[in-house]
Tab-separated table of C-alpha atoms in Angstrom:
chain	number	residue	atom	x	y	z
A	1	MET	CA	37.813	27.784	-55.746
A	2	ARG	CA	41.242	28.350	-57.252
A	3	VAL	CA	43.613	25.940	-59.009
A	4	ASP	CA	47.316	26.279	-59.754
A	5	GLY	CA	48.067	29.142	-62.054
A	6	GLY	CA	45.444	31.232	-60.415
A	7	ILE	CA	42.640	30.698	-62.927
A	8	ASP	CA	39.231	30.889	-61.375
A	9	VAL	CA	37.260	27.855	-62.594
A	10	ALA	CA	34.174	28.464	-60.543
A	11	LEU	CA	31.172	29.500	-62.574
A	12	ASP	CA	29.944	32.931	-61.854
A	13	PHE	CA	26.445	33.473	-63.158
A	14	SER	CA	26.008	36.683	-61.249
A	15	ILE	CA	27.366	38.485	-64.305
A	16	ILE	CA	24.315	37.520	-66.362
A	17	PRO	CA	22.024	40.454	-65.552
A	18	GLY	CA	24.830	42.806	-66.452
A	19	ILE	CA	25.493	41.282	-69.874
A	20	MET	CA	21.899	40.635	-70.931
A	21	PRO	CA	21.166	44.075	-72.408
A	22	ALA	CA	24.166	43.817	-74.755
A	23	LEU	CA	23.359	40.241	-75.760
A	24	LEU	CA	19.688	40.997	-76.398
A	25	LEU	CA	20.751	43.865	-78.605
A	26	GLY	CA	22.845	41.348	-80.549
A	27	ALA	CA	19.929	38.932	-80.660
A	28	ARG	CA	17.810	41.639	-82.191
A	29	LEU	CA	20.299	42.115	-84.998
A	30	THR	CA	20.420	38.344	-85.447
A	31	VAL	CA	16.645	38.223	-85.895
A	32	GLU	CA	16.777	41.173	-88.276
A	33	LEU	CA	19.484	39.563	-90.373
A	34	ALA	CA	17.665	36.249	-90.589
A	35	THR	CA	14.343	37.919	-91.366
A	36	ILE	CA	15.709	40.103	-94.129
A	37	ALA	CA	17.757	37.220	-95.541
A	38	VAL	CA	14.775	34.870	-95.681
A	39	ALA	CA	12.608	37.657	-97.130
A	40	ILE	CA	15.131	38.155	-99.917
A	41	GLY	CA	15.420	34.375	-100.184
A	42	LEU	CA	11.671	34.112	-100.567
A	43	VAL	CA	11.637	36.504	-103.507
A	44	ILE	CA	14.616	34.874	-105.226
A	45	GLY	CA	13.494	31.373	-104.275
A	46	SER	CA	9.972	31.787	-105.628
A	47	PHE	CA	11.241	32.710	-109.080
A	48	VAL	CA	14.066	30.187	-109.078
A	49	GLY	CA	11.809	27.445	-107.718
A	50	ILE	CA	9.349	28.030	-110.562
A	51	GLY	CA	12.274	28.133	-112.967
A	52	ARG	CA	13.376	24.729	-111.744
A	53	VAL	CA	10.144	23.173	-112.999
A	54	SER	CA	9.981	25.289	-116.165
A	55	ALA	CA	9.422	23.661	-119.516
A	56	ASN	CA	12.327	25.733	-120.854
A	57	ARG	CA	15.587	23.784	-120.642
A	58	ILE	CA	17.806	26.865	-120.438
A	59	ILE	CA	15.847	28.291	-117.500
A	60	ARG	CA	16.063	24.910	-115.784
A	61	LEU	CA	19.810	24.807	-116.385
A	62	VAL	CA	20.553	28.339	-115.128
A	63	THR	CA	18.444	27.974	-111.997
A	64	GLY	CA	19.918	24.527	-111.391
A	65	VAL	CA	23.466	25.889	-111.524
A	66	TYR	CA	22.569	28.634	-109.046
A	67	VAL	CA	21.009	26.194	-106.598
A	68	ASP	CA	23.865	23.703	-106.890
A	69	PHE	CA	26.551	26.374	-106.498
A	70	ILE	CA	24.989	27.937	-103.420
A	71	ARG	CA	24.090	24.689	-101.714
A	72	GLY	CA	27.410	23.100	-102.566
A	73	THR	CA	29.628	25.847	-101.143
A	74	PRO	CA	29.945	27.121	-97.551
A	75	LEU	CA	28.010	30.223	-96.562
A	76	LEU	CA	31.221	31.571	-95.007
A	77	VAL	CA	32.968	31.413	-98.383
A	78	GLN	CA	29.978	33.137	-100.017
A	79	LEU	CA	30.127	35.818	-97.344
A	80	PHE	CA	33.840	36.394	-98.004
A	81	LEU	CA	33.179	36.529	-101.732
A	82	VAL	CA	30.687	39.321	-101.188
A	83	TYR	CA	32.456	41.210	-98.398
A	84	PHE	CA	36.091	40.902	-99.463
A	85	GLY	CA	35.743	39.869	-103.108
A	86	LEU	CA	33.110	42.162	-104.570
A	87	PRO	CA	34.731	45.452	-103.435
A	88	SER	CA	37.754	44.709	-105.610
A	89	ILE	CA	35.432	44.579	-108.617
A	90	LEU	CA	33.167	47.438	-107.575
A	91	GLY	CA	36.110	49.600	-106.546
A	92	ARG	CA	34.596	50.511	-103.199
A	93	PRO	CA	33.960	48.740	-99.894
A	94	ILE	CA	30.632	47.223	-98.982
A	95	PRO	CA	29.227	47.938	-95.507
A	96	PRO	CA	29.181	44.772	-93.361
A	97	PHE	CA	25.403	44.810	-92.941
A	98	VAL	CA	24.809	45.065	-96.686
A	99	ALA	CA	27.352	42.344	-97.363
A	100	ALA	CA	25.755	40.114	-94.731
A	101	ILE	CA	22.176	40.352	-95.998
A	102	THR	CA	23.358	40.059	-99.600
A	103	ALA	CA	25.270	36.853	-98.967
A	104	MET	CA	22.634	35.425	-96.650
A	105	GLY	CA	19.766	36.402	-98.972
A	106	ILE	CA	21.367	34.829	-102.012
A	107	ASN	CA	22.182	31.773	-99.933
A	108	SER	CA	18.657	31.482	-98.571
A	109	GLY	CA	17.264	31.911	-102.101
A	110	ALA	CA	18.750	28.592	-103.174
A	111	TYR	CA	17.295	26.699	-100.246
A	112	VAL	CA	13.913	28.382	-100.591
A	113	ALA	CA	13.972	27.547	-104.315
A	114	GLU	CA	14.238	23.867	-103.476
A	115	ILE	CA	11.412	24.200	-100.970
A	116	VAL	CA	9.239	25.941	-103.564
A	117	ARG	CA	10.112	23.360	-106.213
A	118	ALA	CA	9.231	20.491	-103.885
A	119	GLY	CA	5.995	22.269	-102.953
A	120	ILE	CA	4.969	22.685	-106.575
A	121	GLN	CA	5.864	19.113	-107.428
A	122	SER	CA	3.949	17.788	-104.439
A	123	VAL	CA	0.699	18.971	-106.008
A	124	ASP	CA	-0.890	16.145	-107.952
A	125	ARG	CA	-0.439	16.229	-111.740
A	126	GLY	CA	-4.168	15.794	-112.125
A	127	GLN	CA	-4.599	19.315	-110.748
A	128	THR	CA	-2.605	20.813	-113.588
A	129	GLU	CA	-4.460	18.686	-116.099
A	130	ALA	CA	-7.824	19.687	-114.691
A	131	GLY	CA	-6.827	23.342	-114.860
A	132	ARG	CA	-5.558	23.079	-118.405
A	133	SER	CA	-8.599	21.061	-119.480
A	134	ILE	CA	-10.924	23.970	-118.679
A	135	GLY	CA	-8.742	26.209	-120.820
A	136	LEU	CA	-6.596	27.943	-118.190
A	137	THR	CA	-3.139	28.925	-119.399
A	138	TYR	CA	0.005	27.563	-117.759
A	139	SER	CA	0.467	30.680	-115.635
A	140	GLN	CA	-3.207	30.851	-114.661
A	141	THR	CA	-3.040	27.218	-113.599
A	142	MET	CA	0.033	27.988	-111.505
A	143	ARG	CA	-1.528	31.061	-109.965
A	144	TYR	CA	-5.015	29.837	-109.125
A	145	ILE	CA	-4.496	26.122	-108.619
A	146	ILE	CA	-0.930	25.042	-107.961
A	147	PHE	CA	0.493	27.856	-105.788
A	148	PRO	CA	-2.376	28.051	-103.308
A	149	GLN	CA	-2.004	24.331	-102.697
A	150	ALA	CA	1.800	24.350	-102.708
A	151	PHE	CA	1.880	27.290	-100.291
A	152	ARG	CA	0.394	25.269	-97.437
A	153	ARG	CA	3.017	22.599	-97.813
A	154	ILE	CA	5.787	25.172	-98.035
A	155	ILE	CA	5.133	26.793	-94.638
A	156	PRO	CA	6.753	24.138	-92.396
A	157	PRO	CA	10.003	23.775	-94.392
A	158	LEU	CA	10.135	27.554	-94.695
A	159	GLY	CA	10.061	27.767	-90.898
A	160	ASN	CA	12.963	25.339	-90.785
A	161	GLU	CA	14.843	27.487	-93.288
A	162	PHE	CA	14.313	30.502	-91.051
A	163	ILE	CA	15.685	28.557	-88.093
A	164	ALA	CA	18.709	27.493	-90.117
A	165	MET	CA	19.331	31.101	-91.191
A	166	LEU	CA	18.994	32.307	-87.625
A	167	LYS	CA	21.770	29.935	-86.555
A	168	ASP	CA	23.938	30.449	-89.618
A	169	SER	CA	23.782	34.218	-89.168
A	170	SER	CA	26.362	33.677	-86.415
A	171	LEU	CA	28.881	33.367	-89.261
A	172	VAL	CA	28.671	37.062	-90.022
A	173	SER	CA	30.316	37.729	-86.667
A	174	VAL	CA	33.579	37.327	-88.589
A	175	ILE	CA	32.950	40.526	-90.543
A	176	ALA	CA	32.526	42.464	-87.314
A	177	LEU	CA	28.772	42.742	-87.434
A	178	GLU	CA	27.598	42.787	-83.836
A	179	GLU	CA	24.947	40.164	-83.924
A	180	LEU	CA	24.399	37.791	-81.013
A	181	LEU	CA	27.621	35.779	-81.232
A	182	ARG	CA	29.825	38.788	-81.898
A	183	LYS	CA	28.192	40.653	-79.011
A	184	GLY	CA	29.049	37.679	-76.841
A	185	GLN	CA	32.689	37.895	-77.870
A	186	VAL	CA	32.726	41.597	-77.102
A	187	VAL	CA	31.189	40.960	-73.696
A	188	ILE	CA	33.840	38.345	-72.947
A	189	THR	CA	36.629	40.854	-73.491
A	190	ARG	CA	35.012	42.830	-70.723
A	191	THR	CA	34.048	40.056	-68.292
A	192	PHE	CA	36.643	37.322	-69.005
A	193	ARG	CA	33.859	34.790	-68.544
A	194	PRO	CA	33.766	32.842	-71.841
A	195	PHE	CA	31.895	29.797	-70.564
A	196	GLU	CA	29.099	31.701	-68.916
A	197	VAL	CA	28.719	34.130	-71.791
A	198	TYR	CA	28.749	31.471	-74.509
A	199	MET	CA	26.257	29.426	-72.523
A	200	VAL	CA	23.909	32.373	-72.365
A	201	VAL	CA	24.469	33.073	-76.051
A	202	ALA	CA	23.613	29.427	-76.850
A	203	LEU	CA	20.503	29.588	-74.694
A	204	ILE	CA	19.278	32.737	-76.422
A	205	TYR	CA	19.650	30.984	-79.792
A	206	LEU	CA	17.788	27.993	-78.370
A	207	VAL	CA	14.908	30.071	-77.058
A	208	MET	CA	14.532	31.770	-80.428
A	209	THR	CA	14.640	28.571	-82.486
A	210	LEU	CA	12.263	26.760	-80.153
A	211	ALA	CA	9.811	29.631	-80.341
A	212	ILE	CA	9.882	29.553	-84.131
A	213	SER	CA	9.478	25.802	-84.405
A	214	ARG	CA	6.480	26.022	-82.061
A	215	LEU	CA	5.007	28.721	-84.248
A	216	VAL	CA	5.532	26.575	-87.339
A	217	ALA	CA	3.920	23.543	-85.698
A	218	TRP	CA	0.938	25.681	-84.718
A	219	SER	CA	0.492	27.152	-88.193
A	220	GLU	CA	0.839	23.689	-89.698
A	221	LYS	CA	-2.064	22.479	-87.606
A	222	ARG	CA	-4.173	25.481	-88.530
A	223	LEU	CA	-3.563	25.025	-92.234
A	224	LYS	CA	-4.433	21.344	-92.044
A	225	VAL	CA	-7.891	22.183	-90.809
A	226	VAL	CA	-8.510	24.183	-93.969
A	227	ASP	CA	-7.310	21.325	-96.156
B	1	MET	CA	-16.864	17.358	-135.334
B	2	ILE	CA	-13.777	15.511	-134.122
B	3	LYS	CA	-11.655	13.606	-136.564
B	4	THR	CA	-8.312	11.902	-136.155
B	5	VAL	CA	-6.118	10.785	-139.016
B	6	GLY	CA	-3.363	8.265	-138.431
B	7	LEU	CA	-2.980	9.352	-134.820
B	8	GLU	CA	0.088	7.901	-133.125
B	9	LYS	CA	1.566	8.288	-129.685
B	10	ARG	CA	4.809	6.905	-128.346
B	11	PHE	CA	6.149	7.102	-124.801
B	12	GLY	CA	9.806	6.327	-125.418
B	13	ASN	CA	9.838	2.877	-126.960
B	14	ASN	CA	6.280	2.227	-125.974
B	15	HIS	CA	4.058	2.573	-129.006
B	16	VAL	CA	0.746	3.303	-127.296
B	17	LEU	CA	-1.312	4.485	-130.251
B	18	ARG	CA	-0.463	2.975	-133.596
B	19	GLY	CA	-2.548	4.874	-136.080
B	20	ILE	CA	-6.074	5.774	-135.039
B	21	ASP	CA	-8.647	7.023	-137.531
B	22	VAL	CA	-11.854	8.078	-135.883
B	23	SER	CA	-14.474	10.611	-136.714
B	24	VAL	CA	-17.145	11.793	-134.347
B	25	LYS	CA	-20.219	13.507	-135.744
B	26	PRO	CA	-22.034	16.327	-133.939
B	27	HIS	CA	-24.393	15.017	-131.213
B	28	GLU	CA	-22.882	11.588	-131.487
B	29	VAL	CA	-21.934	9.538	-128.420
B	30	VAL	CA	-18.905	7.376	-129.099
B	31	VAL	CA	-17.965	4.854	-126.451
B	32	ILE	CA	-14.484	3.359	-126.364
B	33	ILE	CA	-13.974	0.002	-124.698
B	34	GLY	CA	-10.997	-2.293	-124.490
B	35	PRO	CA	-8.556	-3.959	-122.101
B	36	SER	CA	-6.305	-1.942	-119.782
B	37	GLY	CA	-3.267	-0.591	-121.554
B	38	SER	CA	-4.975	-0.638	-124.936
B	39	GLY	CA	-4.503	3.115	-125.308
B	40	LYS	CA	-8.090	4.262	-124.719
B	41	SER	CA	-7.219	6.911	-122.160
B	42	THR	CA	-4.180	8.079	-124.095
B	43	PHE	CA	-6.340	8.496	-127.170
B	44	LEU	CA	-8.845	10.567	-125.219
B	45	ARG	CA	-6.074	12.695	-123.692
B	46	CYS	CA	-4.666	13.325	-127.160
B	47	LEU	CA	-8.010	14.713	-128.282
B	48	ASN	CA	-7.724	17.763	-126.022
B	49	LEU	CA	-3.944	17.779	-126.330
B	50	LEU	CA	-3.177	16.851	-122.741
B	51	GLU	CA	-0.885	14.416	-124.515
B	52	LYS	CA	0.972	15.591	-127.562
B	53	PRO	CA	0.506	13.153	-130.433
B	54	THR	CA	3.716	11.788	-131.932
B	55	ALA	CA	2.282	11.604	-135.435
B	56	GLY	CA	-1.004	12.099	-137.236
B	57	GLN	CA	-3.568	14.839	-137.165
B	58	ILE	CA	-6.594	15.810	-135.142
B	59	PHE	CA	-9.330	17.990	-136.568
B	60	PHE	CA	-11.813	19.714	-134.319
B	61	ARG	CA	-14.663	21.652	-135.888
B	62	GLY	CA	-12.803	21.607	-139.174
B	63	GLN	CA	-9.618	23.048	-137.698
B	64	CYS	CA	-6.399	21.069	-137.504
B	65	ILE	CA	-5.524	21.321	-133.800
B	66	THR	CA	-2.277	19.379	-134.069
B	67	ASP	CA	-0.906	22.339	-136.009
B	68	PRO	CA	1.843	23.852	-133.792
B	69	HIS	CA	0.465	27.365	-134.341
B	70	ILE	CA	-2.862	26.535	-132.804
B	71	ASN	CA	-3.788	28.050	-129.415
B	72	VAL	CA	-4.318	24.938	-127.311
B	73	ASN	CA	-6.118	26.875	-124.586
B	74	GLU	CA	-8.798	27.882	-127.046
B	75	VAL	CA	-9.232	24.284	-128.106
B	76	ARG	CA	-9.410	22.942	-124.564
B	77	ARG	CA	-12.111	25.308	-123.430
B	78	GLU	CA	-14.328	23.867	-126.164
B	79	MET	CA	-13.694	20.288	-125.055
B	80	GLY	CA	-14.742	19.501	-121.519
B	81	MET	CA	-12.952	16.651	-119.808
B	82	VAL	CA	-13.938	14.510	-116.859
B	83	PHE	CA	-11.224	12.483	-115.141
B	84	GLN	CA	-11.213	9.170	-113.371
B	85	GLN	CA	-9.874	10.813	-110.188
B	86	PHE	CA	-12.263	13.826	-110.411
B	87	ASN	CA	-9.360	16.271	-109.916
B	88	LEU	CA	-11.463	18.884	-108.222
B	89	PHE	CA	-9.507	21.806	-106.760
B	90	PRO	CA	-9.372	20.943	-103.038
B	91	HIS	CA	-8.741	24.506	-101.842
B	92	MET	CA	-11.886	25.859	-103.474
B	93	THR	CA	-15.545	25.404	-102.703
B	94	VAL	CA	-17.799	23.593	-105.127
B	95	LEU	CA	-19.045	26.880	-106.518
B	96	GLU	CA	-15.512	28.269	-106.917
B	97	ASN	CA	-14.439	25.100	-108.705
B	98	ILE	CA	-17.153	25.670	-111.268
B	99	THR	CA	-16.811	29.442	-111.717
B	100	LEU	CA	-13.011	29.529	-112.031
B	101	GLY	CA	-12.931	28.625	-115.733
B	102	PRO	CA	-15.795	30.826	-116.904
B	103	THR	CA	-14.499	33.902	-115.033
B	104	LYS	CA	-10.782	33.534	-115.767
B	105	VAL	CA	-10.898	32.024	-119.234
B	106	ARG	CA	-14.119	33.337	-120.714
B	107	GLY	CA	-14.126	36.610	-118.787
B	108	ILE	CA	-17.698	36.139	-117.618
B	109	PRO	CA	-18.685	38.371	-114.662
B	110	GLU	CA	-18.607	36.655	-111.271
B	111	ASP	CA	-22.380	36.990	-110.644
B	112	GLU	CA	-23.328	35.543	-113.965
B	113	ALA	CA	-20.846	32.678	-113.585
B	114	ARG	CA	-22.314	31.891	-110.181
B	115	GLU	CA	-25.823	31.805	-111.570
B	116	THR	CA	-24.765	29.400	-114.310
B	117	ALA	CA	-22.903	27.300	-111.777
B	118	ARG	CA	-25.992	27.003	-109.562
B	119	GLU	CA	-28.061	25.976	-112.555
B	120	LEU	CA	-25.523	23.282	-113.395
B	121	LEU	CA	-25.430	22.067	-109.806
B	122	ARG	CA	-29.211	21.658	-109.918
B	123	LYS	CA	-28.827	19.760	-113.135
B	124	VAL	CA	-26.342	17.294	-111.616
B	125	GLY	CA	-28.466	17.088	-108.477
B	126	ILE	CA	-26.297	18.654	-105.766
B	127	ALA	CA	-27.540	22.226	-105.562
B	128	GLU	CA	-27.307	22.171	-101.750
B	129	LYS	CA	-23.533	21.567	-101.757
B	130	GLU	CA	-22.354	24.761	-103.408
B	131	ASN	CA	-20.386	25.956	-100.385
B	132	ALA	CA	-18.879	22.598	-99.485
B	133	TYR	CA	-15.250	21.729	-100.117
B	134	PRO	CA	-14.507	18.676	-102.276
B	135	SER	CA	-13.192	16.719	-99.282
B	136	GLU	CA	-16.647	16.963	-97.712
B	137	LEU	CA	-18.297	15.235	-100.666
B	138	SER	CA	-18.655	11.590	-101.605
B	139	GLY	CA	-16.916	10.317	-104.722
B	140	GLY	CA	-20.117	10.367	-106.725
B	141	GLN	CA	-20.841	13.931	-105.677
B	142	GLN	CA	-17.285	15.015	-106.512
B	143	GLN	CA	-17.552	13.525	-109.965
B	144	ARG	CA	-20.852	15.274	-110.567
B	145	VAL	CA	-19.233	18.568	-109.561
B	146	ALA	CA	-16.399	17.771	-111.980
B	147	ILE	CA	-18.955	17.307	-114.752
B	148	ALA	CA	-20.601	20.603	-113.828
B	149	ARG	CA	-17.193	22.284	-113.863
B	150	ALA	CA	-16.549	21.039	-117.384
B	151	LEU	CA	-20.045	22.011	-118.561
B	152	ALA	CA	-19.656	25.519	-117.164
B	153	MET	CA	-17.277	26.275	-120.013
B	154	LYS	CA	-20.148	25.518	-122.389
B	155	PRO	CA	-18.024	23.084	-124.370
B	156	THR	CA	-19.030	21.781	-127.760
B	157	ALA	CA	-17.867	18.284	-126.863
B	158	MET	CA	-17.233	16.319	-123.692
B	159	LEU	CA	-14.603	13.679	-122.996
B	160	PHE	CA	-15.076	11.160	-120.191
B	161	ASP	CA	-12.004	9.250	-119.072
B	162	GLU	CA	-13.235	6.271	-117.041
B	163	ALA	CA	-15.408	8.630	-115.061
B	164	THR	CA	-16.872	5.900	-112.848
B	165	SER	CA	-13.826	3.649	-112.349
B	166	ALA	CA	-12.768	5.224	-109.066
B	167	LEU	CA	-16.264	5.191	-107.585
B	168	ASP	CA	-17.856	2.858	-105.091
B	169	PRO	CA	-20.459	0.715	-106.847
B	170	GLU	CA	-23.420	2.426	-105.214
B	171	MET	CA	-22.317	5.793	-106.601
B	172	ILE	CA	-21.794	4.793	-110.203
B	173	GLY	CA	-25.472	5.124	-111.030
B	174	GLU	CA	-25.779	8.778	-110.055
B	175	VAL	CA	-22.866	9.730	-112.300
B	176	LEU	CA	-24.087	7.650	-115.224
B	177	ASP	CA	-27.497	9.310	-114.879
B	178	VAL	CA	-25.888	12.693	-115.451
B	179	ILE	CA	-23.985	11.479	-118.501
B	180	ARG	CA	-27.147	9.869	-119.822
B	181	LYS	CA	-28.979	13.164	-119.467
B	182	LEU	CA	-26.256	14.899	-121.462
B	183	ALA	CA	-26.572	12.298	-124.200
B	184	GLU	CA	-30.296	12.933	-124.390
B	185	GLU	CA	-29.633	16.646	-124.743
B	186	GLY	CA	-27.490	15.924	-127.761
B	187	MET	CA	-24.042	16.641	-126.330
B	188	THR	CA	-21.236	15.303	-128.491
B	189	MET	CA	-19.306	12.905	-126.298
B	190	VAL	CA	-16.414	10.500	-126.338
B	191	ILE	CA	-16.607	8.135	-123.404
B	192	VAL	CA	-14.004	5.669	-122.199
B	193	THR	CA	-15.643	3.202	-119.848
B	194	HIS	CA	-15.671	-0.283	-118.398
B	195	GLU	CA	-19.435	-0.213	-117.886
B	196	MET	CA	-20.623	-2.396	-120.760
B	197	GLY	CA	-24.310	-2.053	-119.947
B	198	PHE	CA	-23.968	1.706	-119.981
B	199	ALA	CA	-21.960	1.615	-123.208
B	200	ARG	CA	-24.696	-0.343	-124.922
B	201	GLU	CA	-27.416	1.956	-123.649
B	202	VAL	CA	-25.879	5.375	-124.228
B	203	GLY	CA	-23.482	4.795	-127.127
B	204	ASP	CA	-24.411	5.535	-130.712
B	205	ARG	CA	-21.259	3.753	-131.691
B	206	ILE	CA	-18.779	1.514	-129.900
B	207	LEU	CA	-15.073	1.391	-130.632
B	208	PHE	CA	-13.125	-1.594	-129.382
B	209	MET	CA	-9.444	-0.780	-128.905
B	210	ASP	CA	-6.596	-3.184	-128.341
B	211	GLU	CA	-2.842	-2.642	-128.456
B	212	GLY	CA	-3.110	0.884	-129.780
B	213	LEU	CA	-5.476	0.153	-132.629
B	214	ILE	CA	-9.199	0.211	-133.214
B	215	VAL	CA	-9.953	-3.414	-133.774
B	216	GLU	CA	-13.676	-3.221	-134.272
B	217	GLU	CA	-16.360	-0.560	-134.396
B	218	GLY	CA	-20.043	-0.267	-135.003
B	219	PRO	CA	-23.411	0.114	-133.327
B	220	PRO	CA	-23.611	-1.307	-129.791
B	221	GLU	CA	-25.809	-4.270	-130.739
B	222	GLN	CA	-23.264	-5.315	-133.314
B	223	VAL	CA	-20.002	-4.815	-131.390
B	224	LEU	CA	-21.300	-5.994	-128.023
B	225	GLY	CA	-23.943	-8.457	-129.229
B	226	ASN	CA	-22.282	-10.009	-132.219
B	227	PRO	CA	-18.571	-9.168	-132.288
B	228	GLN	CA	-16.713	-10.285	-135.392
B	229	ASN	CA	-13.106	-9.915	-134.321
B	230	PRO	CA	-11.673	-12.704	-132.134
B	231	ARG	CA	-9.992	-10.161	-129.865
B	232	THR	CA	-13.286	-8.374	-129.248
B	233	GLN	CA	-14.939	-11.714	-128.595
B	234	SER	CA	-12.267	-12.722	-126.121
B	235	PHE	CA	-12.440	-9.371	-124.295
B	236	LEU	CA	-16.215	-9.399	-124.069
B	237	SER	CA	-16.327	-12.973	-122.860
B	238	LYS	CA	-14.190	-11.849	-119.919
B	239	VAL	CA	-16.111	-8.723	-118.963
B	240	LEU	CA	-19.721	-9.571	-119.752
C-alpha cells in the first residue's frame, strides 16, 4: 500500500531474519556492558554501602555525597563527563568502551550502595548486639552475622539494578558504541525500516529483562527456603 | 566483681539512669525488679557496654571498664548476655550459633568448640537439636540455645535481660530451670525479670528500681515480703 509522497507505510517483517545477526551481536555487547557495570558497581557499592552506615561521620559524609551526586544527575551527563570531559584533563582520549563501563560502573555503584545499606539496616539490631555481646568485634559481627543475612535480602533489588543497567546501557549508543540500540540505528540506515527495527530492538530488550526478572524471582524463592 | 559508681544514662533529654551504685559479689545472684521504663534493662545493657554510660563508672573484676582505653570486646566476652528476644543467628545451626564466639573470639579449634557446645546443649536439655536452625525451635528452646551460646564463652558473669518475657507461659519453666541450675553452680548473675516467684527463689539480693534509681534493696524476704518504700509496696501490690 502506498500513500501520497510515495512512502511505503506497510510493515515489512520479512527483513527480520536478515537483521537479527547484527542485532544479537549488539545485544551481546549490551549484556556485557551491563554485567561489567554491575560487577564494578557491586565492588564500589559494597564499600560505599558499608561506609553509609559507618560510625565515622566523615566516611558517612563522603559516601553520602557520592551517592547523592550520582543518583541526582543523569547517567548521560555522567557519561559525557567521562567520555568528553576526562580526556581534556588526562590529555588523551578514552576509548568508548572504557568510558562506557567507567561511567556505568560508577553510576551503578551508587545504586548498589543504597541496596547494600538497606540490606544491612534490614537486619535486626538485636543481631549486632548478640554478636557484640559474645565479644565479636564490629567487623567480625559484620562478616559473620550481618552480611550473610543482608545478602539474601540484597539479591532481588540487585536483579532489578541489573535490569535497570541493561536498559540504561542504551544511552552509550551516543558515543558510538555498537550495543543493541546503536546496532539498530546502523541497521536502519541499511534497511530504511525504522519501525520494524526499533520494534525488534525493543522486543530483544524485553526478552532479556523478563528472563532476568524470572531468574531473580526463582532465586528469591530458593533463598527463602533456607531462611 | 561488678561495681557501678554513680552510673547515669541519658537518651537525649530522657534521664534513664540517675545515679546507680551497685556492687555484685562473686557467685552472687542479683535480681532487678521494677516497673517498665524504670531503667532496669538499660542498666543491664550498660554493664557490658552495649549502652555507653553518660556519667559514672563501672568496675569489672577490679578494672574500670568505662575507661575509654579499655578494649570493650575483651570485657564483653567475660560477661555473657541473654536477651528477651533470644537474638539467635537465624542463618546458622544451633551448633554454629554456639561455636562462633569460641572459635572466632577465643581462637579455640573447631573440634574442641563443638565438643564444648554439645556438652552445653546437654546441660540446657536440647542435645538432639544441634543441627536445627533457630526457626525450627520453640521459643523456650531458642532461649536455652541462647544461654548455651553465652556460656560457651566461659564468662565470669551472666546478664539476663527479661529472658522469659517473650516466652509462652508453658515454656518459661524450662528456661528458669536452666538459670536456676547456673545459680546453684555459683555463677555470678544479674537478672532482670518480671517473675517475682523466681526472683524470690533464686535471688541472693533483690534491687527494686524506679525512675532510674534503686529505691530499695535487700534479701528477697525483706524486699518482696516486707517492703519499706511506698513505691516498692505499690509496685508489688500490682504484680503479686
